[in-house]
Amino acid sequence: MAHADADAGDLPPPPAKKKKSPAEEEAEKRRKKLTPGSLMKGLIRSGGGDATPAEGDQVIVHCTTRTMDGIIVNSTRREHGGKGVPLRFVLGKSKMILGFAEGFPTMLMGEIAMFKMKPQIHYAEEDCPVTAPDGLPKDDELQFEIEMLDFFKAKIVAEDLGVVKKIIDEGKGWETPREPYEVTARITARTGDGKELLPSKEEPYFFTIGKSEVPKGLEMAIGSMAREEKAIIYVTSAYLTNSSLMPQLEGLEEVQFEVELVQFVQVRDMLGDGRLIKRRVVDGKGEFPMDCPLHDSLLRVHYKGMLLDEPKSIFYDTRVDNHGEPLEFCSGEGLVPEGFEMCVRLMLPGEKSIVTCPPDFAYDKFPRLPANVPEGAHVQWEIELLGFEMPKDWTGFTFQEIMDDAEKIKTTGNRLFKEGKFELAKAKYEKVLREYNHVHPQDDDEGKIFANSRSSLHLNVAACYQKMGEYRKSIDTCNKVLEANPVHVKALYRRGMSYMLLGDFDDAKKDFEKMIAVDKSSEPDATAALNKLKQTIQETEKKARKQFKGLFDKKPGEISEVGVGEPEGNKTDTTGSGEAASTADREADAKEAIPRADSELAFEEERPGLLARIWPSASRIFTSLGLKRCTIL
């Protein structure tokens, strides 16, 4: 007995039971209500094949309900007083009586069967999920004559089962149309009882997704179809919105659409406001977007440019004006208008697209404006992407080759910086810094060259952040250099300027003074920066006194509003009032050095702010007023 126990202990534990979904638990709970004799089935006509409906299948049935005396109390069939519209259910999804849920999976295609059900198996079931039809004696035993017209694996388009799709022929590719794609499709429509609503025709329909040109449910289903797919789409009344395709759909409970998706044109709203639109007119080769030149690359394109308001006024054509040669340019270097490059990055080799572009993404901000393009012009480009080459990685490069390539990219970034394209410049510097993570110098000389290059790139990134008004990020980037070399003069200077623009005057002063301490040759630059800092502080304090005049000269219990005082000309200077200035004012003072950005200054107990430095007792007054934190906009 002990030996048997030991063997049993060596056996692996039984596999854990798979947790059932809420729907499965509910179905199992309902199934327990079945008792012997509560659901009986009698075959009237045999079906074909050996397949039966499974969970996830849509079943389409005709149903006639009779009392045990043979009296018809409800039917879908027209000859029995019904509308002639069959019922549709998705097994495992649709709400239905328990007898249907258990009976449908036993039927073959085309089969007709009679199901006899006790009341607790149909509409008298406790917590029955569906309501009994009017006049149906739900507390009686009933007979349900069911004809299985069809069943198939359903593609559920709307979660409430208001739109369901049956795929007839699979489509090609993975892409499906969406707003604002332009679609070409053959469409027919009929009611649930077979009445034709939209006859077939040779010419397909053309419409744009998102413009309500077809009923909502049909548009949703077409949005799930691939090119050349054929399908039958079942749409209930809730999704039968009026449209130019079918203006009158009131009173219909359901429409069946047969659709063949012939073609669709990829249309992209690049900015999301309808101003920069890319229409693909010829497909390219490859998989989108994996085979697109998303990263900086050498691109070869043919293009034709014309004024949007004057389609025949072509201002440039590479096949004519460039001796038939394509345009070659490197993306990410600002060599073509921004809208042009944004669209080309989303093209596949061999693709042709038509791009309509607003002036601010065309030539208004582009330094090399074509002579025959007026300022403020909307343009249209016809672009064909012939191909592109990705830049070579540094695998197999010598250290000197890596440094030379990095210097070329840095030079491009410097040009972009001088042109005011700070985002593009920053992207170039950061690209090299990312690649530097995989570079390992072999000796001290290489290590010194590498460290200097990396520091230079970090400081260039910091300069970009300054120009973009992101002073905290500029400071953080300078800190990366100072962590490796705490006496790096250029990093101290750049960080000090960012501190000054941010309003952290004490930290700015420390950096400028430290420059002189660590390198006497930097004294002229540091002295000029300190003078600028002193001037900025003085002007800030002056503006602060003016802005907060009268804030604390009221009687006890009275507080005047900031900026509300006597009219100009009647104001008197209150010396020593100790007011604070906003960050916006400080940035205005320093804008000659670096462009300003909007921000706010918060006073906190943990660290004395500008107000506390100018007027030491200010924090106590704020505290006594219950204003421990004051934000000045």
XYZ file of C-alpha atoms in Angstrom:
633
model
C 0.000 0.000 0.000
C 2.884 2.363 0.845
C 4.561 1.484 -2.461
C 1.379 2.308 -4.363
C 1.153 5.672 -2.616
C 4.758 6.459 -3.564
C 4.064 5.686 -7.227
C 1.001 7.843 -7.179
C 3.028 10.701 -5.744
C 5.411 10.513 -8.713
C 2.622 11.104 -11.223
C 2.313 14.612 -12.693
C -0.562 16.712 -11.340
C -3.751 16.654 -13.406
C -4.023 19.540 -15.899
C -5.813 22.597 -14.620
C -9.341 22.954 -15.879
C -9.819 25.691 -18.448
C -11.850 28.511 -17.019
C -15.203 28.835 -18.733
C -16.375 32.083 -20.238
C -19.496 33.784 -18.803
C -21.444 32.737 -21.917
C -20.411 29.101 -21.465
C -21.339 29.190 -17.794
C -24.736 30.676 -18.634
C -25.357 28.030 -21.324
C -24.435 25.248 -18.901
C -26.705 26.739 -16.260
C -29.639 26.860 -18.703
C -28.916 23.327 -19.947
C -29.533 21.994 -16.441
C -33.185 23.006 -16.854
C -33.630 20.247 -19.441
C -35.487 17.269 -18.023
C -36.465 13.971 -19.656
C -39.327 14.582 -22.062
C -39.117 18.398 -21.898
C -37.684 18.669 -25.456
C -38.744 16.129 -28.109
C -37.826 16.122 -31.822
C -39.669 14.523 -34.712
C -38.221 14.426 -38.252
C -40.543 15.654 -41.033
C -38.027 15.908 -43.904
C -34.432 14.735 -43.938
C -31.660 17.190 -44.620
C -28.554 16.872 -46.778
C -24.928 16.241 -45.887
C -23.612 15.476 -42.473
C -22.682 18.967 -41.191
C -24.701 20.581 -38.420
C -24.563 24.150 -37.052
C -21.871 24.948 -34.477
C -21.274 27.838 -32.104
C -20.511 30.999 -34.039
C -22.609 29.906 -37.037
C -25.544 31.946 -38.230
C -28.659 29.837 -38.781
C -31.547 30.956 -40.996
C -34.824 29.203 -40.306
C -38.537 29.328 -40.967
C -40.576 28.672 -37.830
C -44.266 27.850 -37.332
C -45.591 27.527 -33.759
C -48.659 25.386 -32.977
C -50.577 24.358 -29.910
C -50.838 20.669 -29.097
C -54.219 20.787 -30.870
C -52.517 21.863 -34.104
C -53.667 25.499 -34.001
C -51.091 27.868 -35.520
C -50.339 30.718 -33.098
C -47.284 32.231 -34.806
C -45.364 31.747 -38.048
C -42.752 33.351 -40.289
C -44.324 31.783 -43.380
C -46.568 33.918 -45.530
C -49.067 31.050 -46.073
C -49.576 30.869 -42.306
C -50.085 34.601 -41.817
C -46.445 35.551 -41.380
C -44.374 38.153 -43.268
C -42.342 35.576 -45.170
C -39.113 36.758 -43.520
C -37.119 33.903 -41.926
C -35.476 34.175 -38.530
C -31.715 34.596 -38.105
C -29.707 33.568 -35.057
C -25.984 33.345 -34.312
C -25.411 30.341 -32.084
C -23.728 31.316 -28.841
C -24.411 35.019 -29.490
C -28.100 35.611 -30.162
C -30.743 35.565 -27.475
C -33.178 32.681 -28.053
C -35.363 30.216 -26.201
C -33.632 27.193 -24.691
C -35.372 24.743 -27.042
C -33.886 26.523 -30.088
C -30.398 26.672 -28.532
C -30.481 22.897 -27.989
C -32.422 21.919 -31.103
C -30.720 23.871 -33.922
C -27.294 22.150 -33.513
C -28.995 18.780 -34.235
C -30.292 19.764 -37.693
C -28.874 19.239 -41.187
C -29.081 21.658 -44.117
C -32.611 21.663 -45.577
C -34.056 19.547 -42.757
C -37.583 20.118 -41.448
C -38.254 18.947 -37.890
C -40.970 19.294 -35.275
C -39.833 20.170 -31.748
C -42.243 19.614 -28.869
C -41.328 21.764 -25.865
C -42.540 21.997 -22.296
C -43.240 25.594 -21.132
C -39.995 25.798 -19.117
C -38.028 25.123 -22.314
C -39.576 27.941 -24.352
C -41.010 31.293 -23.287
C -42.072 30.277 -19.773
C -38.444 29.599 -18.788
C -37.405 31.444 -15.665
C -35.380 34.519 -16.758
C -36.129 33.788 -20.413
C -33.905 36.171 -22.478
C -36.605 36.810 -25.132
C -40.213 37.992 -25.003
C -43.040 35.783 -26.281
C -44.892 36.988 -29.419
C -48.266 38.610 -28.831
C -51.034 36.076 -28.224
C -48.710 33.103 -27.800
C -49.767 30.853 -24.876
C -46.371 30.662 -23.257
C -47.534 28.596 -20.315
C -48.667 25.741 -22.572
C -46.738 22.925 -24.159
C -46.088 23.947 -27.803
C -44.881 22.501 -31.102
C -42.290 24.361 -33.215
C -41.956 23.360 -36.856
C -38.431 24.392 -37.970
C -36.988 24.393 -41.493
C -33.200 24.820 -41.601
C -32.774 27.057 -44.682
C -29.062 27.792 -44.275
C -26.217 27.988 -41.786
C -22.646 29.264 -42.132
C -19.749 30.692 -40.168
C -20.804 34.271 -39.463
C -18.580 37.335 -39.600
C -20.070 39.623 -36.965
C -19.653 43.245 -38.023
C -21.842 44.928 -35.365
C -21.625 43.646 -31.791
C -25.405 43.736 -31.403
C -25.657 41.418 -34.451
C -27.376 44.131 -36.453
C -24.832 43.621 -39.260
C -23.635 40.091 -40.097
C -21.618 38.966 -43.116
C -21.468 35.676 -45.006
C -18.332 35.371 -47.143
C -18.963 33.784 -50.547
C -15.505 34.274 -52.108
C -12.446 35.265 -50.124
C -10.735 38.490 -51.175
C -7.076 39.259 -51.935
C -4.612 40.842 -49.557
C -5.127 42.082 -46.045
C -6.066 45.723 -46.619
C -9.679 46.826 -46.186
C -11.249 50.191 -47.045
C -11.833 52.822 -44.391
C -12.626 56.513 -44.251
C -11.998 58.299 -46.607
C -11.171 55.495 -49.117
C -12.919 55.537 -52.501
C -14.716 52.259 -53.230
C -15.907 50.594 -56.429
C -18.374 47.721 -55.808
C -21.201 45.755 -57.406
C -24.217 45.777 -55.097
C -27.675 44.202 -55.151
C -30.259 44.330 -52.390
C -33.468 42.551 -51.466
C -35.745 42.302 -48.481
C -35.763 39.337 -46.138
C -38.683 37.800 -48.068
C -36.840 38.104 -51.399
C -38.294 41.340 -52.822
C -35.733 43.106 -55.033
C -34.741 46.579 -53.835
C -31.575 47.261 -55.828
C -31.254 45.310 -59.081
C -27.918 44.135 -60.424
C -26.274 46.184 -63.155
C -23.128 45.898 -65.220
C -21.571 49.156 -64.056
C -20.394 49.051 -60.420
C -21.236 51.732 -57.883
C -18.637 54.291 -56.796
C -18.706 55.941 -53.357
C -16.463 57.292 -50.614
C -16.327 55.691 -47.162
C -17.441 58.105 -44.464
C -19.700 60.301 -46.599
C -22.964 58.411 -45.866
C -23.403 57.580 -49.552
C -24.542 54.035 -48.669
C -26.516 52.775 -45.621
C -24.483 52.699 -42.425
C -24.606 48.912 -41.961
C -23.513 48.286 -45.554
C -20.616 50.713 -45.172
C -19.528 48.991 -41.952
C -19.531 45.583 -43.655
C -17.676 46.815 -46.754
C -15.091 48.205 -44.355
C -14.366 44.599 -43.337
C -13.940 43.297 -46.913
C -10.731 42.718 -48.866
C -10.272 43.538 -52.528
C -12.333 41.232 -54.854
C -14.187 39.673 -51.923
C -17.819 38.604 -52.457
C -20.249 38.455 -49.548
C -23.878 38.536 -48.459
C -24.484 41.163 -45.800
C -27.517 41.043 -43.489
C -28.451 44.490 -42.143
C -31.254 45.141 -39.649
C -33.388 48.284 -39.488
C -31.196 50.043 -36.909
C -28.393 50.242 -39.503
C -30.537 51.034 -42.560
C -29.844 54.764 -42.740
C -31.001 56.723 -45.781
C -28.375 57.421 -48.430
C -27.953 58.438 -52.043
C -27.675 54.730 -52.951
C -31.004 53.838 -51.310
C -32.919 56.932 -50.148
C -36.078 55.150 -48.941
C -35.634 52.343 -46.400
C -38.251 53.190 -43.769
C -40.441 50.319 -42.603
C -38.000 47.570 -43.543
C -36.942 45.214 -40.787
C -33.966 43.786 -42.666
C -32.174 44.026 -46.001
C -29.795 41.498 -47.555
C -27.032 43.002 -49.686
C -24.931 40.971 -52.091
C -21.628 42.762 -52.596
C -18.556 42.268 -54.764
C -15.773 44.645 -53.779
C -14.190 45.365 -57.163
C -11.573 47.924 -56.147
C -10.808 50.677 -53.699
C -8.442 53.615 -53.783
C -6.405 54.242 -50.678
C -7.117 57.816 -49.597
C -5.239 59.200 -46.619
C -6.027 62.380 -44.739
C -2.448 63.061 -43.685
C -3.220 65.888 -41.251
C -6.695 64.808 -40.153
C -8.289 68.074 -41.247
C -8.858 67.364 -44.952
C -6.132 69.714 -46.179
C -3.358 67.273 -47.145
C -4.867 64.325 -49.025
C -3.013 61.415 -50.659
C -4.904 59.286 -53.216
C -3.249 56.083 -54.436
C -4.183 55.551 -58.091
C -1.731 52.718 -58.936
C -0.800 50.046 -56.407
C 2.832 49.503 -55.555
C 4.689 46.288 -54.807
C 5.140 44.921 -51.332
C 3.330 44.953 -48.015
C 2.132 48.178 -46.459
C 3.681 49.694 -44.385
C 6.655 47.344 -43.968
C 7.958 47.997 -47.480
C 7.503 51.788 -47.370
C 10.441 54.196 -46.897
C 9.373 55.135 -43.386
C 12.977 55.701 -42.317
C 15.351 58.226 -43.843
C 16.305 56.904 -47.276
C 17.586 57.890 -50.707
C 14.418 58.187 -52.792
C 13.900 58.259 -56.560
C 10.620 59.729 -57.785
C 9.047 61.116 -60.911
C 6.553 63.858 -60.202
C 4.437 66.492 -61.853
C 3.396 69.618 -59.970
C 0.468 71.858 -60.812
C -1.601 74.579 -59.181
C -4.761 73.102 -57.693
C -6.983 75.903 -58.960
C -5.453 75.665 -62.428
C -5.038 71.935 -63.232
C -3.452 72.613 -66.596
C -0.802 74.970 -65.195
C 2.060 72.497 -64.674
C 4.922 74.275 -62.940
C 7.337 71.320 -62.911
C 7.567 67.880 -64.516
C 10.657 65.735 -63.983
C 10.124 64.002 -67.298
C 10.241 67.380 -69.092
C 12.172 69.799 -66.896
C 14.751 67.327 -65.570
C 15.723 65.811 -68.959
C 13.582 62.768 -68.207
C 15.603 61.890 -65.110
C 13.841 61.236 -61.789
C 14.316 63.418 -58.740
C 16.706 61.910 -56.202
C 16.688 63.188 -52.630
C 17.327 62.009 -49.098
C 14.304 62.091 -46.813
C 14.615 63.757 -43.447
C 16.807 66.561 -44.784
C 14.213 69.160 -45.756
C 15.089 68.913 -49.457
C 11.446 68.766 -50.606
C 8.290 70.373 -49.183
C 7.047 68.774 -45.970
C 3.732 67.591 -47.436
C 5.533 65.965 -50.374
C 7.870 63.999 -48.106
C 5.127 62.945 -45.671
C 3.203 61.295 -48.513
C 6.206 59.665 -50.208
C 7.166 57.966 -46.933
C 3.829 56.086 -47.087
C 4.223 54.878 -50.673
C 5.312 51.471 -51.946
C 7.804 51.076 -54.811
C 5.947 51.400 -58.111
C 3.004 53.213 -56.517
C 1.496 56.305 -58.102
C -0.428 58.774 -55.988
C -2.101 62.139 -56.389
C -1.469 64.542 -53.523
C -3.362 67.762 -52.845
C -1.441 70.012 -50.470
C -2.126 73.324 -48.670
C 0.406 76.171 -48.980
C 1.885 75.812 -45.472
C 2.917 72.213 -46.270
C 3.836 72.986 -49.884
C 5.995 75.984 -50.821
C 5.100 78.783 -48.387
C 7.618 77.459 -45.828
C 9.995 75.958 -48.357
C 13.096 78.069 -49.107
C 13.403 76.950 -52.728
C 10.084 78.229 -54.055
C 9.564 77.544 -57.788
C 9.468 80.777 -59.759
C 6.033 80.069 -61.216
C 4.299 79.121 -57.936
C 2.683 82.137 -56.242
C 2.696 82.540 -52.479
C -0.305 80.953 -50.779
C -0.909 78.493 -53.632
C -2.583 75.112 -53.073
C -0.804 72.549 -55.232
C -1.343 69.064 -56.595
C 1.459 66.584 -57.178
C 1.309 63.401 -59.236
C 4.024 61.272 -57.661
C 5.476 57.918 -58.731
C 7.901 56.246 -56.342
C 10.435 54.397 -58.490
C 12.400 53.003 -55.578
C 14.474 53.826 -52.531
C 17.687 52.786 -50.810
C 18.010 52.492 -47.069
C 21.245 53.927 -45.627
C 23.879 51.311 -44.868
C 24.337 50.387 -41.253
C 27.761 50.510 -39.665
C 28.273 46.751 -39.554
C 31.768 46.049 -40.860
C 32.794 49.734 -40.823
C 36.105 50.789 -39.329
C 36.036 53.304 -36.501
C 37.160 56.084 -38.832
C 34.455 55.209 -41.376
C 31.842 55.357 -38.612
C 33.091 58.765 -37.481
C 33.111 60.073 -41.063
C 29.547 58.899 -41.662
C 28.421 60.353 -38.331
C 30.010 63.679 -39.263
C 28.068 63.758 -42.554
C 24.774 63.219 -40.728
C 25.730 65.845 -38.148
C 26.546 68.333 -40.923
C 23.110 67.762 -42.405
C 21.594 68.393 -38.971
C 23.569 71.638 -38.662
C 22.193 72.843 -42.009
C 18.646 72.037 -40.922
C 19.256 73.895 -37.645
C 20.394 77.013 -39.505
C 17.255 76.782 -41.683
C 15.097 76.781 -38.550
C 14.006 73.136 -38.982
C 14.765 72.190 -35.408
C 12.677 68.989 -35.268
C 14.431 67.597 -38.348
C 17.824 68.657 -37.032
C 17.167 67.008 -33.670
C 16.102 63.808 -35.420
C 19.447 63.693 -37.274
C 21.485 64.167 -34.102
C 19.429 61.611 -32.185
C 19.774 59.088 -35.020
C 23.566 59.150 -34.635
C 23.295 58.960 -30.841
C 21.155 55.813 -31.143
C 23.672 54.223 -33.468
C 26.464 55.168 -31.056
C 24.995 52.692 -28.557
C 26.481 49.938 -30.735
C 29.927 51.536 -31.236
C 32.800 50.380 -29.021
C 36.138 52.245 -29.324
C 39.201 50.015 -29.211
C 41.737 52.313 -27.516
C 42.066 55.558 -25.587
C 42.485 57.737 -28.673
C 39.330 56.369 -30.236
C 37.554 56.667 -26.889
C 38.424 60.360 -26.645
C 37.259 61.084 -30.198
C 34.067 59.123 -29.597
C 33.310 60.877 -26.272
C 33.840 64.334 -27.773
C 31.580 63.498 -30.713
C 28.820 62.190 -28.460
C 29.005 65.257 -26.200
C 28.820 67.541 -29.225
C 25.711 65.730 -30.471
C 24.015 65.947 -27.054
C 24.667 69.689 -26.934
C 23.226 70.078 -30.422
C 20.099 68.262 -29.269
C 19.969 70.617 -26.259
C 20.210 73.601 -28.616
C 17.274 72.255 -30.619
C 15.210 71.871 -27.459
C 16.043 75.473 -26.530
C 14.883 76.739 -29.895
C 11.706 74.688 -29.551
C 11.024 76.194 -26.107
C 11.431 72.887 -24.246
C 13.881 74.173 -21.645
C 13.573 71.309 -19.147
C 14.476 68.807 -21.846
C 17.386 71.013 -22.862
C 18.629 71.005 -19.260
C 18.255 67.215 -18.998
C 20.238 66.758 -22.212
C 23.039 69.045 -20.960
C 23.140 66.997 -17.755
C 24.058 63.903 -19.799
C 27.245 65.690 -20.871
C 27.983 67.111 -17.404
C 27.566 63.702 -15.771
C 30.495 62.477 -17.843
C 32.450 65.770 -17.640
C 31.300 68.147 -14.868
C 33.554 70.962 -16.158
C 32.381 70.929 -19.772
C 32.209 74.677 -20.440
C 29.847 74.585 -23.409
C 27.426 72.340 -21.524
C 27.486 74.728 -18.544
C 26.798 77.693 -20.813
C 23.914 76.000 -22.627
C 22.372 74.744 -19.412
C 22.734 78.174 -17.839
C 20.900 79.789 -20.754
C 18.079 77.249 -20.400
C 17.869 77.940 -16.670
C 17.642 81.682 -17.381
C 14.855 81.196 -19.908
C 13.042 78.947 -17.469
C 13.333 81.573 -14.699
C 15.727 79.608 -12.488
C 18.048 82.593 -12.117
C 20.111 81.223 -9.213
C 20.965 78.033 -11.114
C 21.789 80.028 -14.226
C 24.163 82.263 -12.234
C 25.923 79.225 -10.727
C 26.561 77.742 -14.200
C 27.933 81.000 -15.632
C 30.194 81.551 -12.612
C 31.412 77.969 -12.765
C 32.440 78.524 -16.401
C 34.934 81.191 -15.264
C 36.188 79.004 -12.424
C 36.986 76.007 -14.621
C 38.206 77.816 -17.758
C 39.487 81.408 -17.736
C 39.254 81.568 -21.544
C 35.458 81.358 -21.240
C 35.316 84.505 -19.062
C 34.153 86.874 -21.882
C 31.225 84.606 -22.770
C 30.376 83.969 -19.118
C 30.566 87.684 -18.252
C 28.273 88.582 -21.139
C 25.829 85.901 -19.981
C 25.917 87.202 -16.392
C 25.249 90.745 -17.580
C 22.322 89.484 -19.602
C 21.085 87.571 -16.573
C 21.344 90.679 -14.374
C 19.433 92.741 -16.934
C 16.770 90.051 -17.215
C 16.301 89.922 -13.426
C 16.012 93.714 -13.183
C 13.458 93.913 -15.974
C 11.553 90.977 -14.498
C 11.366 92.631 -11.078
C 10.244 95.898 -12.654
C 7.448 94.167 -14.527
C 6.547 92.204 -11.418
C 6.091 95.357 -9.357
C 3.920 96.824 -12.077
C 1.852 93.682 -12.532
C 1.212 93.061 -8.829
C 0.810 96.670 -7.780
C -1.842 96.946 -5.058
C -2.018 93.227 -4.377
C -1.148 93.581 -0.657
C -1.920 97.226 0.155
C -5.557 96.560 1.090
C -7.104 96.498 4.521
C -6.981 93.253 6.502
C -9.327 90.715 4.982
C -9.335 92.419 1.575
C -7.471 91.020 -1.426
C -7.237 92.855 -4.694
C -7.197 90.948 -7.953
C -3.892 90.531 -9.740
C -3.543 93.029 -12.554
C -6.503 95.134 -11.354
C -5.460 98.591 -10.166
C -5.711 102.253 -10.917
C -5.826 103.469 -14.508
C -2.571 104.290 -16.266
C -1.330 107.735 -15.212
C -2.830 107.520 -11.716
C -0.604 104.684 -10.486
C 2.051 105.355 -7.864
C 5.107 103.218 -7.294
C 5.036 101.182 -4.109
C 8.691 100.586 -3.342
C 9.528 97.353 -1.662
C 6.209 95.678 -2.335
C 8.062 92.538 -3.433
C 5.931 91.214 -6.272
C 6.597 88.229 -8.586
C 6.686 88.067 -12.389
C 5.361 85.404 -14.689
C 7.559 83.080 -16.671
C 6.166 84.604 -19.857
C 7.616 87.985 -18.820
C 11.003 86.454 -18.089
C 11.028 84.744 -21.462
C 10.168 88.014 -23.160
C 13.219 89.562 -21.498
C 15.456 86.738 -22.725
C 14.017 86.337 -26.219
C 17.031 88.056 -27.777
C 19.118 85.076 -26.713
C 16.708 82.186 -27.403
C 13.028 82.131 -28.569
C 10.429 82.065 -25.826
C 7.810 79.451 -25.023
C 4.629 79.650 -22.960
C 4.842 78.117 -19.488
C 3.940 78.813 -15.863
C 5.750 79.281 -12.585
C 4.522 77.627 -9.396
C 5.496 78.688 -5.895
C 6.022 75.797 -3.525
C 7.066 75.581 0.114
C 9.860 73.135 -0.629
C 11.910 75.628 -2.656
C 11.818 79.444 -2.560
C 10.605 80.820 -5.864
C 11.101 84.183 -7.465
C 8.565 85.900 -5.182
C 10.264 84.523 -2.073
C 13.664 85.651 -3.312
C 12.471 89.192 -4.022
C 10.312 89.425 -0.919
C 11.268 86.850 1.781
C 8.086 87.331 3.793
C 5.817 86.625 0.810
C 5.551 82.899 1.482
C 4.357 83.526 5.015
C 1.665 85.908 3.748
C 0.505 83.371 1.166
C 0.395 80.742 3.909
C -1.651 82.960 6.193
C -4.119 83.537 3.395
C -4.421 79.827 2.762
C -2.580 80.159 -0.580
C 0.334 77.825 -0.039
C 0.721 77.422 -3.797
C 0.113 80.277 -6.184
C 0.253 79.797 -9.929
C 0.756 82.899 -12.031
C -0.341 82.535 -15.625
